[in-house]
Short mmCIF file of C-alpha atoms and ligand atoms in Angstrom, two decimals:
data_model
loop_
_atom_site.label_atom_id
_atom_site.label_comp_id
_atom_site.label_asym_id
_atom_site.label_seq_id
_atom_site.Cartn_x
_atom_site.Cartn_y
_atom_site.Cartn_z
CA MET A 8 63.38 -33.88 1.43
CA THR A 9 60.08 -32.07 3.16
CA ARG A 10 56.79 -33.92 3.11
CA ILE A 11 53.75 -32.14 1.97
CA SER A 12 51.88 -34.45 3.87
CA GLN A 13 51.95 -37.42 5.98
CA TRP A 14 48.57 -38.17 6.94
CA ASN A 15 48.97 -38.80 10.15
CA GLY A 16 52.18 -40.17 9.77
CA GLN A 17 50.08 -43.22 8.23
CA PHE A 18 52.00 -43.01 4.83
CA SER A 19 55.44 -42.06 6.04
CA CYS A 20 56.97 -45.09 5.06
CA PHE A 21 56.86 -44.88 1.35
CA ASP A 22 59.62 -42.91 0.51
CA LEU A 23 59.89 -43.67 -3.20
CA VAL A 24 56.32 -43.24 -3.90
CA ALA A 25 55.56 -39.98 -1.68
CA ARG A 26 54.39 -36.62 -2.52
CA THR A 27 57.21 -34.14 -1.62
CA GLN A 28 58.13 -30.52 -2.03
CA ASP A 29 60.71 -32.00 -4.73
CA ASN A 30 58.28 -34.27 -6.58
CA PRO A 31 54.62 -32.96 -6.00
CA GLY A 32 53.48 -35.07 -8.77
CA SER A 33 55.11 -37.54 -11.32
CA VAL A 34 54.04 -37.57 -15.15
CA VAL A 35 54.26 -41.01 -16.08
CA ARG A 36 54.74 -41.51 -20.15
CA VAL A 37 53.09 -44.29 -21.92
CA GLY A 38 54.43 -44.21 -25.33
CA ASP A 39 53.70 -40.49 -26.53
CA ILE A 40 51.02 -40.20 -23.53
CA GLU A 41 51.32 -38.20 -20.48
CA ILE A 42 49.45 -39.52 -17.24
CA GLY A 43 49.45 -37.15 -14.42
CA GLY A 44 49.97 -34.35 -16.37
CA GLY A 45 46.63 -32.60 -16.12
CA GLU A 46 44.51 -34.07 -19.09
CA LEU A 47 42.26 -37.56 -18.30
CA VAL A 48 43.71 -39.85 -20.30
CA VAL A 49 41.21 -42.43 -21.15
CA MET A 50 41.90 -46.56 -21.32
CA ALA A 51 39.20 -48.58 -23.02
CA GLY A 52 38.77 -52.05 -24.61
CA PRO A 53 37.31 -55.32 -23.85
CA CYS A 54 37.65 -57.16 -20.62
CA ALA A 55 39.03 -60.09 -22.41
CA VAL A 56 40.75 -60.62 -25.99
CA GLU A 57 38.52 -62.96 -27.65
CA SER A 58 39.38 -62.48 -31.28
CA GLU A 59 40.88 -60.21 -33.80
CA PHE A 60 37.52 -59.01 -35.19
CA GLN A 61 36.41 -57.99 -31.25
CA VAL A 62 39.51 -56.43 -30.47
CA LEU A 63 40.14 -54.28 -34.03
CA GLU A 64 36.50 -53.67 -34.14
CA THR A 65 36.62 -52.03 -30.19
CA ALA A 66 39.76 -50.49 -30.48
CA GLU A 67 38.59 -48.36 -33.80
CA ALA A 68 35.57 -47.52 -31.95
CA VAL A 69 37.30 -46.29 -28.48
CA ALA A 70 39.97 -44.25 -30.72
CA GLU A 71 37.26 -42.86 -32.59
CA ALA A 72 35.65 -41.54 -29.03
CA GLY A 73 38.56 -40.04 -28.06
CA ALA A 74 40.67 -43.20 -25.57
CA ARG A 75 44.28 -42.89 -25.89
CA ILE A 76 45.06 -46.74 -24.64
CA LEU A 77 43.53 -49.90 -25.55
CA ARG A 78 43.09 -52.20 -22.67
CA GLY A 79 42.29 -55.95 -23.00
CA GLY A 80 43.56 -59.11 -20.86
CA ALA A 81 45.23 -61.70 -22.66
CA TYR A 82 46.01 -63.65 -19.59
CA LYS A 83 43.18 -63.58 -17.55
CA PRO A 84 42.62 -64.11 -13.59
CA ARG A 85 39.33 -66.16 -13.34
CA SER A 86 37.58 -67.51 -10.32
CA SER A 87 36.45 -70.26 -11.87
CA PRO A 88 38.83 -72.77 -13.73
CA TYR A 89 36.01 -73.53 -16.25
CA SER A 90 35.61 -69.91 -17.31
CA PHE A 91 37.50 -68.22 -20.55
CA GLN A 92 41.19 -67.97 -19.51
CA GLY A 93 42.61 -65.90 -22.26
CA LEU A 94 44.07 -66.30 -25.80
CA GLY A 95 47.60 -66.12 -24.03
CA ARG A 96 50.33 -65.30 -26.39
CA GLU A 97 47.84 -65.08 -29.25
CA GLY A 98 45.68 -62.12 -27.89
CA LEU A 99 49.31 -60.00 -27.18
CA LYS A 100 49.36 -60.34 -30.81
CA ILE A 101 46.20 -59.38 -31.68
CA LEU A 102 46.32 -56.22 -29.14
CA ALA A 103 49.77 -55.49 -30.92
CA LYS A 104 47.80 -55.63 -34.45
CA ALA A 105 45.32 -52.99 -33.20
CA ARG A 106 48.19 -50.90 -32.00
CA ALA A 107 49.32 -50.68 -35.39
CA VAL A 108 46.15 -50.32 -37.15
CA THR A 109 44.95 -47.37 -34.52
CA GLY A 110 48.05 -45.75 -33.01
CA LEU A 111 46.50 -46.55 -29.38
CA ALA A 112 49.11 -47.79 -26.95
CA ILE A 113 48.32 -51.33 -25.09
CA VAL A 114 47.55 -51.61 -21.53
CA THR A 115 47.39 -55.75 -20.69
CA GLU A 116 47.70 -57.51 -17.31
CA VAL A 117 50.28 -59.77 -16.33
CA MET A 118 49.66 -62.41 -13.56
CA THR A 119 53.00 -64.05 -12.94
CA PRO A 120 56.79 -63.06 -12.96
CA GLU A 121 57.55 -65.49 -15.69
CA ASP A 122 55.35 -63.97 -17.91
CA VAL A 123 56.82 -60.18 -17.67
CA PRO A 124 59.62 -60.50 -20.40
CA LEU A 125 57.24 -61.81 -22.84
CA ILE A 126 54.15 -59.44 -22.40
CA ALA A 127 56.59 -56.42 -21.45
CA GLU A 128 57.85 -57.22 -25.71
CA TYR A 129 53.92 -56.78 -26.46
CA ALA A 130 52.25 -54.02 -23.71
CA ASP A 131 53.05 -50.26 -23.46
CA LEU A 132 51.74 -50.35 -19.96
CA MET A 133 51.98 -53.50 -17.47
CA GLN A 134 48.44 -53.82 -15.76
CA VAL A 135 48.66 -55.79 -12.09
CA GLY A 136 45.24 -57.11 -11.19
CA THR A 137 43.18 -56.80 -7.88
CA ARG A 138 44.24 -60.24 -7.04
CA SER A 139 47.88 -59.92 -7.71
CA MET A 140 48.73 -56.56 -5.76
CA GLU A 141 50.04 -58.46 -3.20
CA ASN A 142 52.29 -60.89 -5.53
CA TYR A 143 55.52 -59.55 -4.35
CA ALA A 144 57.41 -61.82 -6.71
CA LEU A 145 55.64 -60.14 -9.67
CA LEU A 146 55.81 -56.75 -8.12
CA ASP A 147 59.62 -56.97 -8.01
CA ALA A 148 59.84 -58.62 -11.49
CA LEU A 149 57.85 -55.27 -12.96
CA GLY A 150 60.58 -53.19 -11.20
CA ARG A 151 63.22 -54.45 -13.79
CA CYS A 152 60.71 -54.58 -16.84
CA GLY A 153 61.18 -51.50 -18.47
CA ARG A 154 57.70 -50.33 -18.64
CA PRO A 155 55.37 -48.56 -16.88
CA VAL A 156 52.83 -50.56 -14.52
CA LEU A 157 49.30 -49.63 -13.66
CA LEU A 158 48.69 -51.16 -10.08
CA LYS A 159 45.48 -52.07 -9.31
CA ARG A 160 44.12 -51.74 -5.64
CA GLY A 161 43.55 -55.06 -4.15
CA MET A 162 40.11 -55.72 -3.55
CA THR A 163 40.51 -56.02 0.43
CA ALA A 164 43.51 -53.72 0.37
CA THR A 165 44.11 -50.74 2.38
CA LEU A 166 45.41 -47.40 0.64
CA THR A 167 48.60 -47.95 2.88
CA GLU A 168 48.95 -51.85 1.60
CA LEU A 169 48.53 -50.22 -2.15
CA LEU A 170 51.22 -47.79 -1.67
CA GLN A 171 53.33 -50.41 -0.07
CA SER A 172 53.02 -52.60 -3.15
CA ALA A 173 53.93 -49.36 -5.29
CA GLN A 174 56.74 -48.85 -3.09
CA ILE A 175 57.81 -52.83 -3.80
CA ILE A 176 57.79 -52.06 -7.67
CA ALA A 177 59.67 -48.43 -6.95
CA ALA A 178 62.48 -50.43 -4.72
CA ALA A 179 63.32 -52.89 -7.57
CA GLY A 180 64.18 -49.83 -9.71
CA ASN A 181 60.80 -48.93 -11.82
CA PRO A 182 59.87 -45.48 -10.70
CA ASP A 183 57.23 -45.06 -13.50
CA ILE A 184 53.85 -46.48 -11.36
CA ILE A 185 50.02 -45.42 -11.93
CA LEU A 186 47.73 -46.39 -9.30
CA CYS A 187 44.03 -47.43 -9.51
CA GLU A 188 41.32 -47.22 -7.60
CA ARG A 189 38.98 -50.12 -8.94
CA GLY A 190 36.06 -50.53 -6.05
CA ILE A 191 36.99 -52.39 -2.82
CA ARG A 192 34.99 -55.41 -1.12
CA THR A 193 32.28 -54.02 1.63
CA PHE A 194 28.90 -55.37 3.00
CA GLU A 195 26.96 -53.62 0.06
CA THR A 196 25.79 -56.15 -2.77
CA ALA A 197 23.91 -53.78 -5.14
CA THR A 198 27.68 -53.04 -6.87
CA ARG A 199 29.94 -55.31 -7.38
CA ASN A 200 32.51 -53.81 -5.41
CA THR A 201 32.47 -50.18 -3.56
CA LEU A 202 34.04 -47.51 -5.41
CA ASP A 203 36.08 -45.65 -2.67
CA ILE A 204 35.89 -42.39 -4.19
CA ALA A 205 37.91 -40.86 -1.49
CA ALA A 206 41.00 -42.91 -2.31
CA VAL A 207 41.88 -40.79 -5.21
CA PRO A 208 41.97 -37.19 -2.94
CA VAL A 209 43.90 -39.24 -0.32
CA LEU A 210 46.46 -40.80 -2.69
CA LYS A 211 47.11 -37.63 -4.30
CA THR A 212 47.74 -35.76 -1.20
CA VAL A 213 50.09 -38.26 -0.06
CA SER A 214 51.57 -39.58 -2.85
CA ARG A 215 53.51 -38.09 -6.18
CA LEU A 216 52.02 -41.37 -8.36
CA PRO A 217 49.31 -40.51 -10.84
CA VAL A 218 45.70 -41.90 -10.05
CA ILE A 219 43.17 -43.25 -12.06
CA VAL A 220 39.60 -45.06 -11.66
CA ASP A 221 38.23 -48.41 -12.88
CA PRO A 222 34.35 -47.59 -12.83
CA SER A 223 33.51 -50.99 -14.49
CA HIS A 224 34.80 -53.23 -11.64
CA ALA A 225 33.36 -51.04 -9.23
CA ALA A 226 29.94 -51.24 -10.84
CA GLY A 227 29.57 -54.42 -11.99
CA VAL A 228 26.47 -53.04 -14.26
CA ARG A 229 26.59 -50.96 -17.23
CA ARG A 230 24.26 -48.20 -16.38
CA LEU A 231 26.26 -47.14 -13.46
CA VAL A 232 29.33 -46.90 -15.01
CA PRO A 233 29.24 -43.26 -16.71
CA THR A 234 28.03 -42.09 -13.12
CA LEU A 235 30.75 -43.35 -11.50
CA ALA A 236 33.20 -41.89 -14.44
CA ARG A 237 31.54 -38.43 -13.99
CA ALA A 238 32.99 -38.82 -10.16
CA ALA A 239 36.11 -39.64 -11.12
CA ALA A 240 36.48 -36.72 -13.42
CA VAL A 241 35.42 -34.15 -10.74
CA VAL A 242 37.90 -35.50 -8.09
CA ASP A 243 40.90 -35.17 -10.46
CA ALA A 244 41.59 -38.61 -11.20
CA ASP A 245 44.28 -38.44 -13.69
CA GLY A 246 42.56 -41.27 -15.91
CA LEU A 247 40.06 -43.97 -16.40
CA LEU A 248 40.02 -47.67 -17.46
CA VAL A 249 36.61 -48.37 -19.38
CA GLU A 250 35.33 -51.78 -20.50
CA VAL A 251 33.93 -51.63 -23.81
CA HIS A 252 32.93 -54.64 -25.82
CA PRO A 253 31.05 -54.66 -29.47
CA CYS A 254 28.26 -57.16 -28.25
CA PRO A 255 28.61 -56.71 -24.14
CA GLU A 256 25.67 -59.48 -24.30
CA ARG A 257 28.06 -61.97 -25.91
CA ALA A 258 31.08 -61.15 -24.20
CA MET A 259 33.37 -63.94 -22.68
CA SER A 260 33.77 -62.18 -19.31
CA ASP A 261 32.40 -59.12 -17.73
CA GLY A 262 29.68 -58.13 -20.21
CA ASN A 263 27.51 -57.05 -17.48
CA GLN A 264 29.55 -53.83 -16.63
CA SER A 265 30.91 -53.37 -20.42
CA LEU A 266 29.55 -50.53 -22.63
CA ASN A 267 29.09 -50.87 -25.95
CA PRO A 268 30.51 -48.23 -28.67
CA ILE A 269 27.46 -46.10 -28.36
CA GLU A 270 27.24 -46.12 -24.96
CA PHE A 271 31.12 -45.00 -24.53
CA ARG A 272 31.12 -42.53 -27.07
CA GLU A 273 27.88 -41.08 -25.00
CA MET A 274 29.85 -41.52 -21.47
CA MET A 275 32.94 -39.62 -23.50
CA ASP A 276 30.76 -36.73 -24.48
CA ASP A 277 28.92 -36.42 -21.00
CA LEU A 278 32.16 -36.02 -18.94
CA GLN A 279 33.39 -32.86 -20.72
CA PRO A 280 31.29 -30.51 -18.69
CA TYR A 281 32.45 -32.32 -15.41
CA LEU A 282 35.74 -31.75 -16.65
CA ALA A 283 35.70 -28.38 -17.94
CA LEU A 284 34.33 -27.32 -14.01
CA ARG A 285 37.95 -28.33 -12.80
CA GLY A 286 39.60 -26.48 -15.76
CA ARG A 287 40.52 -29.86 -17.28
CA VAL A 288 40.44 -31.38 -20.68
CA ARG A 289 40.74 -34.98 -21.98
CA CYS A 290 44.02 -35.58 -23.25
CA ALA A 291 43.42 -35.80 -27.19
CA ARG A 292 45.33 -37.62 -29.98
CA PRO A 293 47.58 -34.77 -31.19
CA GLU A 294 46.61 -33.60 -34.84
CA ARG A 295 48.44 -35.30 -37.55
CA LEU A 296 50.92 -32.67 -39.25
CA HIS A 297 49.83 -32.95 -43.20
CA VAL A 298 52.53 -31.87 -45.05
CA ALA A 299 51.58 -30.58 -48.61
CA GLY A 300 52.87 -32.84 -51.13
CA VAL A 301 54.50 -35.58 -48.46
CA HIS A 302 52.04 -38.56 -47.99
C1 LIG B 408 40.25 -56.55 -15.56
O1 LIG B 408 40.82 -55.26 -15.61
O2 LIG B 408 39.98 -57.04 -16.45
C2 LIG B 408 40.26 -57.07 -14.03
C3 LIG B 408 40.32 -58.55 -13.93
O3 LIG B 408 40.31 -56.04 -13.07
P1 LIG B 408 40.33 -56.26 -11.72
O4 LIG B 408 41.65 -56.87 -11.31
O5 LIG B 408 40.61 -54.91 -10.92
O6 LIG B 408 39.48 -57.02 -11.17
MN1 LIG B 409 37.13 -57.08 -16.39
#
């Protein structure tokens, strides 16, 4: 196995997630959706699952605008014990209903190893949040969960540490991992985090794993989200994770950075020429086959 790039040897110990001549790029399948196959896969939805009405309304809007995966936290890592903590199992059921109604796949966060089996029953893609990137017991459990994993970069983690966490999941038996750049903590305070856009080409050079960008948690304010999404499209990110709420002003978490459905549709339309510049398209839902006389 010859490595295509070792980046000064810095990443050379992550053999299970490394980019090699034999494996220059993995495609991770989430249901019938391929991530890492060249098309941009958009995952969108509320920060937190708040109610069935909120989730169904959002799911229908984002599916209509071209998203393929519905995001929404049922178990929320909140920095205050007094903030809304998520609906738990009831939230998972709401997400499953939204999948049944819209055909969208589901990505939702898991915070503890004990929750892995339950969440794996409902989720198509298991999300590891920035605060959990170094929860090694969780990563180990996700190695045996039977579902692909979306691994978000710790807000103070280097790319080496991100790949180390990916290697732990892979070493525990799960090769299906998607990396997510969601902004890191720097001295800048104008944005919630600093989007490390260079992380995308670095990771895609040294790792075989698909890389997506979360412009919402990087920006912290909604007006920056479409611009950061454009940047992700032109550096060949494999997908986007975007927060959308039917009424962001009333959101129980992360309303400031959530787009409303109209803004989300505008963002999706705005991305097209930037993708075209790179010879790419958005991953679209396959046309349903209509056979005459059969319904
Ligand atoms: C989220 O996706 O809502 C979330 C909590 O993200 P992060 O872990 O990146 O803060
Ligand atoms: Mn959020």
